[in-house]
Coordinates of C-alpha atoms in Angstrom, one line a residue:
M1 CA 7.6 -87.2 -230.8
V2 CA 9.4 -85.7 -228.6
I3 CA 8.2 -85.1 -225.4
E4 CA 6.5 -81.9 -224.3
E5 CA 6.9 -79.8 -221.3
R6 CA 4.4 -79.9 -218.9
K7 CA 3.7 -76.9 -217.5
T8 CA 0.6 -76.5 -216.2
G9 CA 0.5 -76.6 -212.3
M10 CA -2.2 -79.4 -212.9
S11 CA 0.7 -81.2 -213.6
L12 CA 2.2 -84.1 -211.6
I13 CA 5.1 -85.0 -214.3
R14 CA 7.1 -82.0 -214.6
V15 CA 9.9 -82.4 -217.9
D16 CA 13.4 -81.6 -216.9
Q17 CA 15.3 -81.9 -219.8
P18 CA 13.2 -84.0 -222.9
L19 CA 14.2 -86.3 -224.6
S20 CA 15.7 -85.7 -228.2
A21 CA 14.2 -87.2 -231.6
D22 CA 16.8 -89.9 -231.7
V23 CA 16.4 -91.4 -228.2
R24 CA 13.8 -94.1 -227.8
P25 CA 13.9 -96.0 -224.9
N26 CA 11.8 -99.1 -224.8
V27 CA 12.1 -100.1 -221.9
M28 CA 11.5 -98.2 -218.3
V29 CA 12.4 -99.7 -215.0
F30 CA 10.4 -97.6 -211.9
A31 CA 11.8 -98.9 -208.1
F32 CA 10.6 -97.2 -204.8
E33 CA 11.3 -96.4 -201.4
G34 CA 9.4 -97.2 -198.6
A35 CA 7.5 -100.4 -197.4
Y36 CA 8.4 -102.3 -200.2
D37 CA 11.5 -102.1 -200.3
C38 CA 12.8 -104.8 -197.3
G39 CA 17.0 -104.7 -197.1
W40 CA 17.3 -101.6 -198.9
A41 CA 17.2 -103.9 -202.3
T42 CA 15.8 -101.5 -204.3
Q43 CA 18.4 -98.8 -203.3
L44 CA 20.9 -100.8 -203.6
A45 CA 20.1 -101.7 -206.7
A46 CA 19.2 -97.7 -207.5
Q47 CA 23.1 -96.4 -206.5
Q48 CA 24.4 -99.3 -208.5
L49 CA 22.5 -98.1 -212.0
H50 CA 23.3 -94.7 -210.6
S51 CA 27.2 -94.5 -210.3
T52 CA 27.6 -96.7 -212.8
L53 CA 25.4 -95.5 -215.9
Q54 CA 25.6 -92.1 -218.4
H55 CA 22.4 -90.9 -217.3
Y56 CA 20.7 -87.7 -217.0
D57 CA 17.0 -86.4 -215.1
C58 CA 14.8 -85.6 -217.0
A59 CA 12.0 -85.1 -215.1
H60 CA 11.0 -85.2 -211.7
V61 CA 7.4 -85.5 -209.9
D62 CA 6.1 -83.1 -207.7
T63 CA 6.9 -83.7 -204.5
D64 CA 4.6 -81.5 -202.7
D65 CA 1.4 -83.0 -204.5
V66 CA 2.2 -86.8 -203.8
V67 CA 4.6 -87.2 -200.8
D68 CA 3.2 -86.6 -196.3
Y69 CA 6.0 -85.0 -194.9
R70 CA 4.2 -86.0 -191.1
S71 CA 4.6 -89.9 -191.9
R72 CA 8.3 -89.8 -193.5
R73 CA 9.7 -86.8 -192.3
P74 CA 13.0 -85.7 -194.3
S75 CA 15.9 -85.7 -191.5
L76 CA 18.2 -82.7 -191.4
T77 CA 21.2 -82.4 -189.5
L78 CA 21.9 -79.2 -186.2
D79 CA 25.3 -78.4 -186.3
G80 CA 25.3 -75.6 -183.2
S81 CA 22.8 -73.3 -184.7
L82 CA 22.9 -74.6 -188.1
I83 CA 20.0 -76.5 -189.7
T84 CA 21.1 -78.3 -193.4
M85 CA 18.8 -80.9 -194.8
E86 CA 20.1 -83.9 -195.2
K87 CA 18.0 -85.3 -198.1
E88 CA 14.9 -83.8 -199.8
P89 CA 12.3 -86.6 -200.8
T90 CA 12.3 -86.5 -204.4
I91 CA 11.1 -88.8 -207.3
E92 CA 12.8 -89.1 -210.3
I93 CA 12.8 -90.2 -214.1
R94 CA 16.7 -90.3 -215.4
H95 CA 17.4 -91.1 -218.9
M96 CA 20.5 -94.1 -218.0
V97 CA 22.6 -95.8 -221.0
D98 CA 23.2 -99.5 -220.5
D99 CA 26.8 -101.0 -220.7
N100 CA 25.5 -101.8 -224.4
G101 CA 24.7 -98.3 -225.1
Q102 CA 20.8 -99.1 -225.1
D103 CA 18.7 -96.1 -223.5
F104 CA 15.9 -96.9 -220.9
L105 CA 14.0 -95.0 -217.9
F106 CA 14.5 -95.3 -214.8
L107 CA 11.5 -93.8 -212.3
T108 CA 12.7 -93.6 -208.2
G109 CA 12.7 -92.1 -205.0
L110 CA 9.8 -92.2 -202.2
E111 CA 6.6 -94.2 -202.7
P112 CA 4.0 -91.1 -203.4
D113 CA 1.1 -91.1 -200.8
F114 CA -1.1 -89.5 -202.6
R115 CA -3.5 -89.0 -205.9
W116 CA -1.7 -92.6 -206.8
K117 CA -4.7 -92.7 -210.0
Q118 CA -3.4 -89.7 -211.4
L119 CA 0.0 -90.7 -211.2
C120 CA -0.6 -93.4 -213.0
R121 CA -2.5 -91.8 -215.4
E122 CA 0.8 -89.1 -215.7
I123 CA 3.2 -92.3 -216.3
I124 CA 1.5 -94.2 -218.5
D125 CA 1.2 -91.2 -220.6
F126 CA 4.6 -89.8 -219.9
L127 CA 5.5 -93.7 -221.2
R128 CA 3.7 -93.4 -224.2
D129 CA 5.5 -89.9 -225.3
C130 CA 8.7 -91.5 -224.7
G131 CA 8.0 -94.5 -227.0
V132 CA 8.6 -97.6 -224.7
K133 CA 7.0 -100.8 -225.2
T134 CA 7.5 -102.8 -221.6
V135 CA 7.9 -101.5 -217.9
V136 CA 9.6 -103.8 -214.8
G137 CA 9.1 -102.9 -211.6
I138 CA 11.4 -104.4 -208.8
S139 CA 10.6 -104.3 -204.7
A140 CA 11.8 -106.5 -202.0
L141 CA 9.9 -107.8 -199.6
P142 CA 11.0 -109.9 -196.2
A143 CA 10.0 -114.1 -196.7
P144 CA 11.4 -117.4 -194.6
V145 CA 14.2 -117.6 -197.2
P146 CA 17.9 -118.5 -195.6
H147 CA 20.9 -116.4 -196.0
T148 CA 23.2 -119.2 -197.8
R149 CA 20.7 -119.7 -200.2
A150 CA 20.4 -117.7 -203.7
T151 CA 18.5 -114.7 -203.9
R152 CA 14.6 -115.7 -205.3
I153 CA 12.8 -113.8 -207.1
R154 CA 8.8 -113.4 -207.2
A155 CA 7.7 -112.1 -210.8
H156 CA 3.8 -110.6 -211.2
S157 CA 1.9 -108.6 -213.9
G158 CA -1.5 -106.9 -214.1
R159 CA -1.1 -109.6 -217.1
V160 CA -0.1 -113.5 -217.1
N161 CA 1.1 -113.0 -220.4
D162 CA 3.5 -110.5 -219.6
V163 CA 5.5 -112.8 -217.3
P164 CA 7.9 -114.9 -219.0
E165 CA 6.8 -118.5 -218.6
K166 CA 9.8 -119.7 -216.7
L167 CA 9.2 -116.4 -214.8
R168 CA 5.6 -117.9 -213.7
S169 CA 3.8 -119.3 -209.3
H170 CA 1.4 -121.7 -209.7
R171 CA 0.5 -120.6 -205.8
P172 CA -2.9 -120.4 -204.0
P173 CA -4.5 -116.6 -204.4
T174 CA -4.3 -114.9 -201.7
Q175 CA -4.2 -111.0 -200.3
I176 CA -1.6 -108.0 -199.3
S177 CA -1.5 -104.4 -199.5
A178 CA -1.0 -103.2 -202.2
S179 CA 2.5 -101.1 -203.1
F180 CA 2.3 -97.8 -205.7
G181 CA 4.0 -100.1 -207.5
S182 CA 2.1 -102.8 -207.6
F183 CA -1.3 -100.1 -207.7
L184 CA 1.2 -99.2 -211.2
E185 CA 1.3 -102.5 -212.1
A186 CA -2.7 -103.1 -212.4
A187 CA -2.9 -99.8 -214.4
L188 CA -0.2 -100.3 -217.0
A189 CA -2.4 -103.6 -217.5
D190 CA -5.7 -101.2 -217.7
E191 CA -4.1 -99.9 -220.4
D192 CA -2.3 -102.9 -222.2
V193 CA 0.8 -101.7 -221.7
A194 CA 3.2 -104.3 -220.6
C195 CA 4.7 -104.4 -217.4
V196 CA 6.5 -107.5 -214.7
G197 CA 7.5 -106.6 -211.1
L198 CA 9.8 -108.8 -209.4
T199 CA 10.0 -109.0 -206.1
A200 CA 13.1 -110.3 -203.9
L201 CA 12.5 -112.3 -201.1
V202 CA 15.2 -111.1 -198.0
P203 CA 15.6 -113.2 -194.9
A204 CA 13.0 -111.8 -192.9
Y205 CA 16.1 -112.0 -189.8
L206 CA 17.3 -109.8 -191.9
H207 CA 15.0 -107.3 -193.2
V208 CA 17.0 -103.9 -192.1
E209 CA 19.6 -104.6 -193.0
Q210 CA 21.3 -103.9 -196.4
N211 CA 21.2 -106.7 -199.0
P212 CA 23.3 -106.1 -202.0
Q213 CA 22.6 -110.1 -202.7
A214 CA 18.5 -109.4 -203.5
A215 CA 19.9 -106.1 -205.1
S216 CA 22.1 -107.8 -207.3
A217 CA 19.1 -110.5 -208.2
L218 CA 16.5 -107.9 -209.3
L219 CA 19.5 -106.2 -211.6
R220 CA 20.0 -110.5 -213.2
G221 CA 15.8 -110.5 -212.9
V222 CA 16.0 -107.4 -215.1
M223 CA 18.1 -108.1 -217.3
S224 CA 16.3 -111.8 -217.7
V225 CA 13.5 -110.4 -218.9
T226 CA 14.4 -107.2 -221.1
D227 CA 17.5 -107.1 -223.2
L228 CA 19.6 -104.6 -220.9
A229 CA 22.6 -105.1 -219.8
L230 CA 23.5 -103.7 -216.3
P231 CA 26.1 -103.6 -213.9
V232 CA 25.9 -105.7 -211.0
G233 CA 30.1 -106.6 -210.2
D234 CA 29.9 -104.1 -207.7
L235 CA 26.6 -105.5 -205.8
E236 CA 27.7 -109.3 -206.1
A237 CA 31.3 -108.4 -204.7
S238 CA 29.7 -106.6 -201.7
S239 CA 27.5 -109.3 -201.2
I240 CA 30.7 -111.7 -200.2
T241 CA 31.8 -109.1 -197.6
A242 CA 28.0 -109.0 -196.3
R243 CA 27.6 -112.5 -196.1
A244 CA 31.1 -113.2 -194.0
A245 CA 29.7 -110.5 -192.1
V246 CA 26.4 -112.2 -191.0
D247 CA 27.9 -115.4 -190.6
A248 CA 30.4 -114.4 -187.8
Q249 CA 27.4 -113.0 -186.2
I250 CA 25.0 -115.8 -186.5
A251 CA 27.7 -118.4 -185.6
N252 CA 27.1 -116.8 -182.0
N253 CA 23.5 -116.8 -181.6
P254 CA 22.0 -120.4 -181.4
Q255 CA 18.5 -119.0 -182.0
V256 CA 19.2 -117.7 -184.9
A257 CA 21.7 -120.5 -186.5
A258 CA 18.2 -122.6 -185.5
L259 CA 16.3 -121.1 -187.3
V260 CA 18.5 -120.7 -190.6
T261 CA 18.9 -124.4 -190.5
M262 CA 15.0 -124.5 -190.3
F263 CA 14.9 -122.3 -193.5
E264 CA 17.6 -124.2 -195.5
K265 CA 16.0 -127.9 -194.8
H266 CA 12.8 -125.9 -196.1
D267 CA 15.2 -124.3 -199.1
D268 CA 16.4 -127.6 -200.0
D269 CA 13.3 -129.5 -200.0
T270 CA 11.4 -127.0 -202.9
E271 CA 14.9 -126.2 -204.8
G272 CA 13.7 -129.6 -207.1
E273 CA 10.7 -127.5 -208.2
Q274 CA 12.6 -125.2 -210.2
S275 CA 14.8 -124.5 -213.1
P276 CA 18.9 -125.5 -212.1
K277 CA 19.0 -122.1 -214.6
M278 CA 16.6 -120.4 -212.2
S279 CA 17.2 -120.4 -208.8
W280 CA 16.2 -117.7 -207.4
L281 CA 12.4 -118.1 -208.4
V282 CA 10.3 -118.1 -205.7
Q283 CA 7.9 -121.5 -206.1
D284 CA 5.8 -122.4 -203.2
V285 CA 7.1 -120.4 -201.0
P286 CA 4.5 -121.1 -197.3
T287 CA 2.5 -118.8 -195.7
A288 CA 2.9 -117.0 -192.6
D289 CA 0.5 -120.1 -190.4
E290 CA 2.3 -122.4 -192.5
I291 CA 5.9 -120.9 -190.8
G292 CA 4.1 -120.1 -187.5
E293 CA 3.2 -124.0 -187.4
R294 CA 6.1 -125.6 -188.4
L295 CA 8.5 -123.3 -186.4
E296 CA 6.7 -124.4 -183.3
A297 CA 7.5 -128.4 -184.5
F298 CA 10.4 -127.3 -184.8
L299 CA 11.7 -126.1 -182.1
S300 CA 9.3 -128.7 -179.8
S301 CA 11.0 -131.3 -181.4
A302 CA 13.5 -133.3 -178.6
D303 CA 16.4 -131.6 -179.3
H304 CA 15.0 -128.0 -179.1
T305 CA 13.0 -128.2 -176.3
D306 CA 15.6 -126.2 -174.3
L307 CA 14.5 -123.8 -177.4
L308 CA 11.2 -123.2 -176.3
A309 CA 11.4 -123.4 -173.0
S310 CA 13.5 -120.2 -172.6
I311 CA 11.6 -118.2 -176.0
R312 CA 8.4 -119.0 -173.7
E313 CA 10.2 -117.1 -170.6
Q314 CA 11.7 -114.2 -172.1
Q315 CA 8.0 -113.9 -173.6
S316 CA 6.7 -113.6 -170.3
Q317 CA 9.3 -111.5 -168.4
V318 CA 9.1 -108.6 -171.3
D319 CA 5.0 -109.6 -170.8
E320 CA 5.5 -108.8 -167.0
E321 CA 7.7 -105.7 -167.4
H322 CA 4.9 -104.4 -170.4
R323 CA 2.6 -105.1 -168.4
Q324 CA 4.7 -103.6 -164.6
N325 CA 5.1 -100.2 -166.4
A326 CA 1.7 -99.7 -168.0
D327 CA 0.3 -99.8 -164.4
W328 CA 3.0 -97.3 -163.1
D329 CA 2.2 -94.9 -165.4
M330 CA -1.9 -94.6 -164.6
D331 CA -0.5 -94.5 -161.1
E332 CA 1.2 -91.8 -162.1
L333 CA -1.1 -90.1 -164.2
L334 CA -4.0 -90.5 -161.7
A335 CA -1.5 -88.7 -159.4
M336 CA -1.3 -86.0 -161.4
M337 CA -4.5 -85.5 -162.4
N338 CA -5.7 -85.5 -158.6
P339 CA -2.6 -84.3 -156.2
G340 CA -5.1 -84.3 -153.5
S341 CA -6.0 -88.4 -154.0
A342 CA -2.9 -89.6 -152.2
D343 CA -1.7 -89.3 -149.3
S344 CA 1.9 -87.9 -148.5
A345 CA 2.9 -91.5 -147.8
D346 CA 1.9 -93.1 -150.6
R347 CA 3.1 -89.9 -153.4
A348 CA 6.9 -90.2 -151.7
A349 CA 6.9 -94.0 -151.8
M350 CA 6.3 -93.9 -155.1
P351 CA 9.1 -93.2 -158.6
P352 CA 9.8 -89.9 -160.0
A353 CA 8.4 -89.6 -163.8
P354 CA 10.6 -89.4 -165.8
K355 CA 10.8 -86.0 -167.4
S356 CA 9.3 -85.6 -171.0
P357 CA 11.0 -83.6 -173.8
N358 CA 7.7 -81.2 -173.3
Q359 CA 8.4 -80.7 -169.2
P360 CA 9.8 -77.2 -167.8
L361 CA 12.4 -78.9 -165.0
T362 CA 12.2 -77.8 -161.4
P363 CA 15.0 -77.9 -158.7
P364 CA 14.3 -79.9 -155.9
Q365 CA 13.5 -78.4 -153.2
S366 CA 15.9 -80.3 -150.7
T367 CA 19.2 -80.4 -152.6
T368 CA 22.1 -82.5 -151.3
P369 CA 25.4 -82.0 -152.9
D370 CA 25.3 -84.0 -156.8
D371 CA 21.8 -82.2 -156.7
A372 CA 23.8 -78.8 -156.4
R373 CA 26.4 -79.4 -158.6
E374 CA 23.4 -80.6 -161.8
W375 CA 21.2 -77.7 -160.8
G376 CA 24.2 -75.2 -159.4
L377 CA 22.7 -74.5 -156.0
P378 CA 24.3 -74.9 -152.6
G379 CA 24.0 -78.2 -151.0
D380 CA 22.5 -78.4 -147.7
G381 CA 25.7 -80.1 -147.1
D382 CA 27.5 -77.1 -148.0
A383 CA 28.9 -73.7 -146.3
A384 CA 26.6 -71.6 -148.2
G385 CA 23.5 -74.2 -146.9
S386 CA 24.5 -74.0 -143.4
T387 CA 23.8 -70.8 -143.0
G388 CA 19.5 -71.1 -142.7
Q389 CA 18.5 -68.9 -145.9

């Protein structure tokens, strides 16, 4: 059945170019930007597919209905008096062709903020119209893993039988905040649509850096649960360069180097519990409390006593600075609200309040030569200022 164009204003998904009758993709992959894209892994994977595979946009989601622009404001460039939008938020469904000529769909873009249930229903209807049988989602989260080891992937689904046996984890139950991707997984399970989610674990100390190694691992994970042939060579080449840059930075940071060593030891301890061919599979990742206990014990050892004391001293200094700043801000606020409550000597001793973007600028009452140059006024020491005017 060819996709029927959705023309009603009530639909969130708008068809741009319907698939032809002879195109029957069996697989859809989805990846969303947002909190569950640690190390930019899913965005890098999406860019890799977009730049290397034949594709076109067959549909899009109306972002005005599902995105909170105030919480995630689009960026723009102000060049003189010219304003240019850098990137408008989009959620697109693309028809792609893999390296073997097989059709598949790729849902990518910003993670939606609103109307999750309706969007899930429409995505499921869209997939059924297209004939999709299997859905694979990719995401990335920070974890206590070292960058010196192969990226591990955790597989999950709303139905355990959808996860291949070799990828299943047997960790005890835990609760985390849901992403739209995991919400969609649960909705697909309710509708008996096969779906597997793949989450890359990115080193916590590198969660804001681009991680092509994690992106490559995600695409390889997609290939392991489908029959798609996806290009990863560019990402793996970039991984080598990124790894060298990280190694150079860590070599000059003993604290981070010690943390990496601890993560490496944990990784080595758990390596024998998984198949050698699936070295990127996640097994027995410690909980947050376990990580804290191990880190405390590691730093408290005889060889790291000085390091622990240094960290605690730095934390104490930060806490003291925060306390002083808070006290100063309160004093300033009280002085501005009650200008007559403090005597002139106290007000003179107080530091000047910082200039906020909305605070009107007022020239100083008595100008020095430096003040004069800043405000374009005659200073007390200038010739014009000595006339007594």
